[in-house]
Coordinates of C-alpha atoms and ligand atoms in Angstrom, one line a residue:
M1421 CA 39.2 -49.3 5.4
H1422 CA 38.2 -45.8 4.0
Q1423 CA 34.8 -44.4 4.9
S1424 CA 32.4 -44.2 2.0
K1425 CA 31.5 -40.5 2.5
T1426 CA 33.2 -37.4 3.7
I1427 CA 30.7 -35.0 5.4
Q1428 CA 30.8 -31.4 4.1
L1429 CA 30.5 -28.8 6.8
L1430 CA 30.3 -25.0 6.6
A1431 CA 32.5 -22.7 8.7
T1432 CA 29.6 -20.2 8.9
R1433 CA 27.3 -22.6 10.8
K1434 CA 27.9 -22.8 14.5
Q1435 CA 26.5 -26.4 14.8
D1436 CA 28.9 -27.5 12.0
L1437 CA 31.8 -26.3 14.2
I1438 CA 30.4 -28.5 17.1
V1439 CA 30.1 -31.5 14.6
A1440 CA 33.8 -30.9 13.6
K1441 CA 34.9 -30.7 17.3
D1442 CA 32.9 -33.9 18.2
I1443 CA 34.5 -35.9 15.4
L1444 CA 37.9 -34.7 16.5
A1445 CA 37.1 -35.6 20.2
R1446 CA 36.3 -39.1 19.0
E1447 CA 39.7 -39.4 17.2
G1448 CA 38.3 -38.8 13.8
L1449 CA 39.8 -36.8 10.9
V1450 CA 38.5 -33.4 9.8
A1451 CA 40.1 -31.2 7.1
L1452 CA 40.0 -27.6 8.6
P1453 CA 40.6 -24.3 6.9
T1454 CA 43.7 -22.2 7.9
E1455 CA 45.1 -19.0 6.4
T1456 CA 47.9 -20.8 4.8
V1457 CA 46.4 -24.1 3.4
Y1458 CA 43.7 -26.5 4.6
G1459 CA 45.1 -28.9 7.2
L1460 CA 44.1 -32.5 8.0
A1461 CA 43.2 -32.3 11.7
A1462 CA 43.3 -35.0 14.4
N1463 CA 44.0 -35.3 18.1
G1464 CA 47.7 -34.5 18.4
L1465 CA 48.0 -36.4 21.8
S1466 CA 46.4 -39.6 20.4
P1467 CA 48.8 -42.0 18.7
K1468 CA 45.8 -43.8 17.2
A1469 CA 44.3 -40.6 15.6
I1470 CA 47.8 -39.5 14.4
L1471 CA 48.4 -42.8 12.6
K1472 CA 45.0 -42.4 10.9
V1473 CA 46.4 -39.1 9.4
F1474 CA 49.5 -40.9 8.1
A1475 CA 47.2 -43.6 6.5
A1476 CA 44.7 -41.1 5.0
K1477 CA 47.5 -39.0 3.3
D1478 CA 49.7 -42.0 2.5
R1479 CA 52.4 -40.0 4.3
P1480 CA 55.8 -41.5 4.9
A1481 CA 56.1 -42.4 8.6
N1482 CA 59.3 -40.4 9.0
N1483 CA 57.8 -37.1 8.1
P1484 CA 56.8 -35.3 11.3
L1485 CA 53.6 -33.3 11.8
I1486 CA 53.0 -29.7 13.1
L1487 CA 50.9 -29.3 16.3
H1488 CA 48.5 -26.5 16.2
T1489 CA 46.8 -24.7 19.2
D1490 CA 45.1 -21.4 19.8
T1491 CA 47.1 -19.6 22.5
A1492 CA 50.8 -18.9 23.1
E1493 CA 50.4 -20.3 26.7
K1494 CA 49.1 -23.6 25.4
A1495 CA 51.8 -23.6 22.7
L1496 CA 54.5 -23.2 25.3
Q1497 CA 53.2 -26.3 27.1
L1498 CA 54.0 -28.4 24.0
F1499 CA 57.7 -27.7 24.5
D1500 CA 60.2 -28.9 27.1
V1501 CA 60.6 -25.4 28.5
S1502 CA 63.2 -26.7 31.1
Q1503 CA 65.5 -27.1 28.1
F1504 CA 64.9 -23.3 27.1
S1505 CA 67.7 -21.0 28.0
P1506 CA 66.7 -17.4 28.6
I1507 CA 67.6 -16.4 25.1
V1508 CA 65.5 -19.2 23.5
L1509 CA 62.6 -18.1 25.7
S1510 CA 63.1 -14.6 24.6
R1511 CA 63.2 -15.7 20.9
F1512 CA 60.0 -17.7 21.4
D1513 CA 58.3 -14.7 23.1
R1514 CA 59.2 -12.2 20.4
L1515 CA 58.2 -14.5 17.5
A1516 CA 55.0 -15.6 19.1
Q1517 CA 54.0 -12.1 20.0
K1518 CA 54.7 -10.7 16.5
F1519 CA 53.5 -13.5 14.2
W1520 CA 50.9 -15.6 16.1
P1521 CA 48.2 -16.3 15.2
G1522 CA 49.8 -16.5 11.7
P1523 CA 51.8 -18.4 9.1
L1524 CA 54.9 -19.2 11.3
T1525 CA 55.8 -22.6 12.8
I1526 CA 58.3 -22.8 15.6
I1527 CA 60.4 -25.9 16.3
A1528 CA 62.1 -26.5 19.7
P1529 CA 62.6 -29.4 22.1
K1530 CA 59.3 -31.3 22.7
N1531 CA 57.6 -31.9 26.0
G1532 CA 57.5 -35.5 27.2
H1533 CA 53.7 -36.0 26.7
I1534 CA 53.8 -35.4 23.0
P1535 CA 53.6 -38.7 21.3
L1536 CA 56.6 -39.8 19.2
E1537 CA 54.0 -40.6 16.4
A1538 CA 53.5 -36.8 16.0
T1539 CA 57.2 -36.0 15.6
A1540 CA 58.2 -39.1 13.7
G1541 CA 60.5 -40.1 16.6
L1542 CA 62.3 -36.7 16.7
S1543 CA 63.1 -35.0 20.0
H1544 CA 61.8 -31.6 18.7
V1545 CA 58.2 -30.6 18.0
A1546 CA 56.8 -28.1 15.5
V1547 CA 54.0 -25.7 16.7
R1548 CA 51.8 -23.1 15.1
I1549 CA 48.8 -21.0 16.0
P1550 CA 46.8 -20.7 12.8
N1551 CA 44.8 -17.6 12.0
N1552 CA 41.3 -18.7 11.0
D1553 CA 38.2 -17.9 13.1
A1554 CA 36.4 -21.2 12.6
T1555 CA 39.5 -23.3 13.2
N1556 CA 40.7 -21.2 16.2
K1557 CA 37.2 -21.5 17.7
I1558 CA 37.4 -25.4 17.4
L1559 CA 40.9 -25.3 18.9
S1560 CA 39.5 -23.3 21.8
M1561 CA 36.8 -25.9 22.5
L1562 CA 39.3 -28.8 22.6
D1563 CA 41.6 -29.8 25.5
F1564 CA 44.3 -31.2 23.2
P1565 CA 46.3 -29.8 20.3
L1566 CA 45.6 -30.8 16.7
V1567 CA 48.1 -32.2 14.3
M1568 CA 47.5 -30.6 10.9
P1569 CA 49.6 -31.6 7.8
S1570 CA 48.2 -30.1 4.6
A1571 CA 45.0 -31.9 3.7
N1572 CA 46.2 -33.6 0.5
L1573 CA 47.4 -37.0 -0.5
S1574 CA 51.1 -37.1 0.0
T1575 CA 53.1 -35.7 -3.0
R1576 CA 50.1 -33.8 -4.4
P1577 CA 49.5 -30.0 -4.3
S1578 CA 48.4 -28.5 -0.9
P1579 CA 44.7 -27.6 -0.8
T1580 CA 43.6 -24.0 -0.6
C1581 CA 39.9 -24.6 -0.7
A1582 CA 37.5 -27.5 0.3
M1583 CA 37.1 -28.7 -3.3
H1584 CA 40.9 -29.3 -3.5
V1585 CA 40.7 -31.4 -0.3
L1586 CA 37.9 -33.6 -1.7
K1587 CA 40.0 -34.0 -4.9
T1588 CA 42.4 -36.3 -3.2
L1589 CA 40.9 -37.1 0.2
D1590 CA 37.1 -37.7 -0.4
G1591 CA 36.1 -40.9 1.3
R1592 CA 39.4 -41.1 3.1
I1593 CA 38.5 -38.6 5.9
D1594 CA 35.4 -38.0 8.0
A1595 CA 34.7 -34.4 7.2
V1596 CA 35.9 -31.1 5.6
L1597 CA 35.0 -27.7 7.0
D1598 CA 34.5 -25.3 4.1
D1599 CA 35.6 -21.7 4.7
G1600 CA 36.3 -20.5 1.2
P1601 CA 39.8 -19.9 -0.2
S1602 CA 42.9 -19.7 2.1
L1603 CA 44.2 -16.1 2.2
V1604 CA 48.0 -16.8 2.2
G1605 CA 47.9 -19.9 -0.1
I1606 CA 51.2 -21.5 0.7
E1607 CA 52.4 -23.3 3.9
S1608 CA 53.9 -21.5 6.9
T1609 CA 57.5 -20.5 7.3
V1610 CA 59.1 -23.1 9.6
V1611 CA 61.9 -21.9 11.9
R1612 CA 63.9 -23.7 14.5
I1613 CA 64.9 -21.8 17.6
D1614 CA 68.1 -22.9 19.2
K1615 CA 70.3 -21.4 22.0
D1616 CA 72.9 -20.3 19.4
F1617 CA 70.8 -19.3 16.4
V1618 CA 67.4 -19.2 14.6
E1619 CA 67.2 -21.0 11.3
I1620 CA 64.6 -21.2 8.5
L1621 CA 63.8 -24.7 7.6
R1622 CA 61.0 -24.0 5.1
P1623 CA 60.6 -20.5 3.4
G1624 CA 57.1 -19.0 3.5
M1625 CA 55.4 -15.6 3.3
I1626 CA 57.0 -14.4 6.6
D1627 CA 60.4 -13.8 5.2
Q1628 CA 64.0 -13.6 6.5
E1629 CA 63.9 -9.8 6.8
Q1630 CA 60.7 -9.8 8.8
L1631 CA 62.1 -12.5 11.2
E1632 CA 65.4 -10.6 11.6
A1633 CA 63.6 -7.3 12.3
C1634 CA 61.5 -9.1 15.0
L1635 CA 64.4 -10.7 16.6
D1636 CA 67.0 -8.0 16.1
E1637 CA 69.6 -10.6 15.0
S1638 CA 70.5 -12.4 11.9
V1639 CA 68.6 -15.5 10.9
K1640 CA 70.1 -18.1 8.6
F1641 CA 68.7 -20.6 6.2
S1642 CA 69.2 -24.2 7.2
Q1643 CA 72.4 -25.8 5.5
K1644 CA 72.1 -28.9 3.4
T1645 CA 73.0 -31.9 5.6
S1646 CA 72.7 -35.6 5.0
T1647 CA 70.1 -35.8 7.7
P1648 CA 67.4 -33.3 6.7
Q1649 CA 66.5 -30.9 9.5
C1650 CA 63.0 -30.6 8.2
P1651 CA 62.4 -34.1 6.8
G1652 CA 59.4 -33.1 4.7
Q1653 CA 61.6 -30.9 2.6
S1654 CA 63.3 -33.9 1.0
F1655 CA 60.2 -35.5 -0.4
L1656 CA 58.6 -35.0 -3.7
H1657 CA 55.8 -32.4 -3.2
Y1658 CA 53.0 -30.4 -4.7
S1659 CA 53.0 -32.4 -8.0
P1660 CA 50.0 -32.0 -10.1
K1661 CA 48.9 -35.0 -12.2
V1662 CA 50.0 -33.9 -15.7
S1663 CA 52.4 -35.7 -18.1
K1664 CA 55.4 -33.5 -17.0
V1665 CA 56.1 -30.4 -15.0
A1666 CA 59.0 -28.1 -15.9
L1667 CA 60.2 -25.0 -14.1
C1668 CA 61.3 -22.9 -17.1
S1669 CA 63.8 -20.1 -17.2
H1670 CA 63.2 -17.0 -19.3
Q1671 CA 65.3 -18.7 -22.1
S1672 CA 63.9 -22.2 -21.9
I1673 CA 60.3 -21.0 -22.0
D1674 CA 60.8 -19.8 -25.6
K1675 CA 60.9 -23.4 -26.9
R1676 CA 57.7 -24.2 -25.1
W1677 CA 55.8 -21.1 -26.3
P1678 CA 54.7 -22.5 -29.7
T1679 CA 53.6 -25.9 -28.1
D1680 CA 50.2 -26.8 -26.6
D1681 CA 51.7 -26.8 -23.0
V1682 CA 49.8 -25.3 -20.1
I1683 CA 51.9 -22.3 -19.1
I1684 CA 51.8 -20.6 -15.7
A1685 CA 53.3 -17.1 -15.7
T1686 CA 53.1 -13.8 -14.0
K1687 CA 51.0 -11.2 -15.9
N1688 CA 54.0 -9.0 -16.7
D1689 CA 56.2 -11.9 -17.8
F1690 CA 53.4 -13.4 -20.0
S1691 CA 52.7 -10.2 -21.8
Q1692 CA 56.5 -9.5 -22.4
K1693 CA 56.8 -13.0 -23.9
E1694 CA 53.8 -12.5 -26.0
T1695 CA 55.1 -9.2 -27.4
A1696 CA 58.4 -11.0 -28.2
L1697 CA 57.2 -14.3 -29.4
G1698 CA 53.6 -13.7 -30.6
M1699 CA 50.4 -15.3 -29.6
R1700 CA 50.4 -19.0 -28.3
P1701 CA 48.7 -21.7 -30.4
K1702 CA 44.9 -22.0 -30.1
D1703 CA 44.8 -25.3 -28.2
S1704 CA 47.4 -24.0 -25.6
I1705 CA 46.3 -23.0 -22.1
N1706 CA 47.6 -20.0 -20.2
I1707 CA 47.2 -19.5 -16.4
I1708 CA 48.1 -15.9 -15.5
L1709 CA 49.1 -15.2 -11.8
S1710 CA 49.7 -11.9 -10.2
D1711 CA 53.0 -9.9 -10.3
E1712 CA 52.7 -9.5 -6.6
P1713 CA 54.4 -12.4 -4.6
A1714 CA 51.6 -12.5 -2.0
L1715 CA 48.8 -12.7 -4.7
Y1716 CA 50.9 -15.2 -6.8
A1717 CA 51.2 -17.4 -3.7
K1718 CA 47.5 -17.2 -3.0
G1719 CA 46.7 -18.5 -6.6
L1720 CA 49.6 -21.0 -7.0
Y1721 CA 48.0 -24.3 -5.8
D1722 CA 44.7 -23.5 -7.5
A1723 CA 46.7 -23.0 -10.8
L1724 CA 48.4 -26.4 -10.3
Y1725 CA 45.0 -28.1 -9.7
L1726 CA 43.6 -26.2 -12.8
A1727 CA 46.4 -27.6 -14.9
E1728 CA 45.2 -31.1 -13.9
N1729 CA 42.1 -30.5 -16.0
S1730 CA 44.5 -31.3 -19.0
P1731 CA 46.3 -34.3 -17.6
E1732 CA 47.7 -35.3 -21.0
K1733 CA 49.5 -32.0 -21.4
Q1734 CA 52.9 -30.8 -20.1
L1735 CA 52.9 -27.9 -17.6
S1736 CA 55.6 -25.3 -18.0
I1737 CA 55.9 -22.8 -15.2
L1738 CA 57.9 -19.6 -15.9
E1739 CA 60.1 -18.8 -13.0
P1740 CA 59.2 -15.3 -11.7
K1741 CA 62.1 -13.0 -12.3
D1742 CA 62.5 -11.5 -8.7
S1743 CA 64.0 -14.6 -7.1
H1744 CA 64.3 -12.8 -3.8
R1745 CA 60.7 -11.6 -3.4
F1746 CA 59.4 -14.8 -4.9
L1747 CA 61.7 -17.1 -2.8
A1748 CA 59.0 -19.2 -1.1
V1749 CA 56.9 -19.5 -4.2
I1750 CA 60.0 -20.6 -6.3
D1751 CA 60.7 -23.2 -3.5
R1752 CA 57.2 -24.7 -4.1
I1753 CA 57.5 -24.6 -7.9
A1754 CA 60.8 -26.2 -7.8
R1755 CA 59.5 -29.1 -5.7
A1756 CA 56.4 -29.4 -8.0
S1757 CA 58.7 -29.8 -10.9
S1758 CA 60.7 -32.4 -8.8
L1759 CA 63.8 -30.3 -9.1
K1760 CA 65.8 -30.2 -6.0
S1761 CA 65.2 -27.0 -4.1
N1762 CA 68.0 -24.6 -3.7
F1763 CA 67.8 -24.8 0.1
F1764 CA 67.4 -28.4 1.3
S1765 CA 68.2 -31.7 0.0
Ligands
TXA1850 O1 50.9 -23.8 6.9 C1 51.2 -25.0 7.4 O2 52.2 -25.2 8.0 C2 50.2 -26.1 7.1 C3 48.9 -25.8 7.8 C4 47.8 -26.8 7.6 O3 49.2 -25.4 9.2 N1 50.7 -27.3 7.5 C5 51.7 -28.0 6.8 O4 52.0 -29.3 7.3 O5 52.3 -27.5 5.9 P1 52.9 -30.3 6.5 O6 52.9 -31.5 7.3 O7 52.4 -30.4 5.1 O8 54.4 -29.7 6.5 C6 55.1 -29.7 7.8 C7 56.6 -29.5 7.5 C8 57.1 -30.8 6.9 O9 58.1 -30.5 6.0 C9 57.8 -31.5 8.1 O10 58.9 -32.3 7.8 C10 58.2 -30.3 9.0 O11 57.2 -29.4 8.8 N2 58.3 -30.7 10.4 C11 57.2 -31.0 11.2 N3 57.7 -31.3 12.4 C12 59.1 -31.2 12.4 C13 60.1 -31.4 13.4 N4 59.8 -31.8 14.6 N5 61.4 -31.2 13.0 C14 61.6 -30.8 11.7 N6 60.7 -30.6 10.7 C15 59.4 -30.8 11.1
MG1851 MG1 52.3 -30.8 3.1

């Protein structure tokens, strides 16, 4: 039962923000811009609206959603603060003050009024304050939080512009609010705050060092367990529709160099390989991304969608050399190539 047409709204038009707000108030689905990626928004307190999100995305029912709101006070009300020890509250305050609005998601015990549909039955809820003027304005007009998974069909790359959203969700959602390209380009860092520790469940552009500096304590990466701490991390993700996606080392790319593969590489890596191996064949396609991790992240999903213009080809992504600075980006590429990530199973 998909709608035939998805309305295209503009973030620069005040009346379009009202249209988006009204659709959300009527339990409809609107793809909204955020600084990380576009999110598929729905009333986070309405089981009916939440179930529509799962259906539109073809998302597995056991993968919980992040709730979004626009102030730290509202965010705190989504948690069961009676379960927060003073140290957990202090961890929350420090992280919220430093990184919100921004690309950080915080997981802690959920308040009773949050529907189990949002958390896929889990007792903990994930919460974020995004940093996008139009979306934050809409959040401020609503008296409920919004669930916002990335606005793509499940398994496909996350959208960083309205056109990406329409590629996989046109006709499946009521509207998309266009605000140009997302500035960060990959999804938020997800952390769980506990009385004993803070752990990273999904790496993002806010990194371990920044979290540790903010909290003045060490922050660990979540350990592999048979029950995933962050269920979404165990699913196939970010896969562009091409014949094959490979994450290539600096050795294994040599074999792909003379083929007609689409190659994604950083500017420096590409020119070093070209010096060593010569020009690539005429019918090959090269997508060059920045040597700077933040700019690479900003362009990554667009590069994956660009590769889909040659669906018959193989896509070879040259792993950026600096595995520390490119940690979050390499996590996404590894998943796109259906390799198991280093971090979570
Ligand atoms: O930047 C972002 O976080 C974007 C924008 C739109 O805000 N949203 C996003 O949502 O990436 P999604 O649904 O694509 O990814 C959410 C991740 C999933 O891996 C999910 O399993 C995990 O967060 N997650 C959500 N709630 C959780 C919970 N209660 N416990 C553990 N993991 C949770
Ligand atoms: Mg997603």
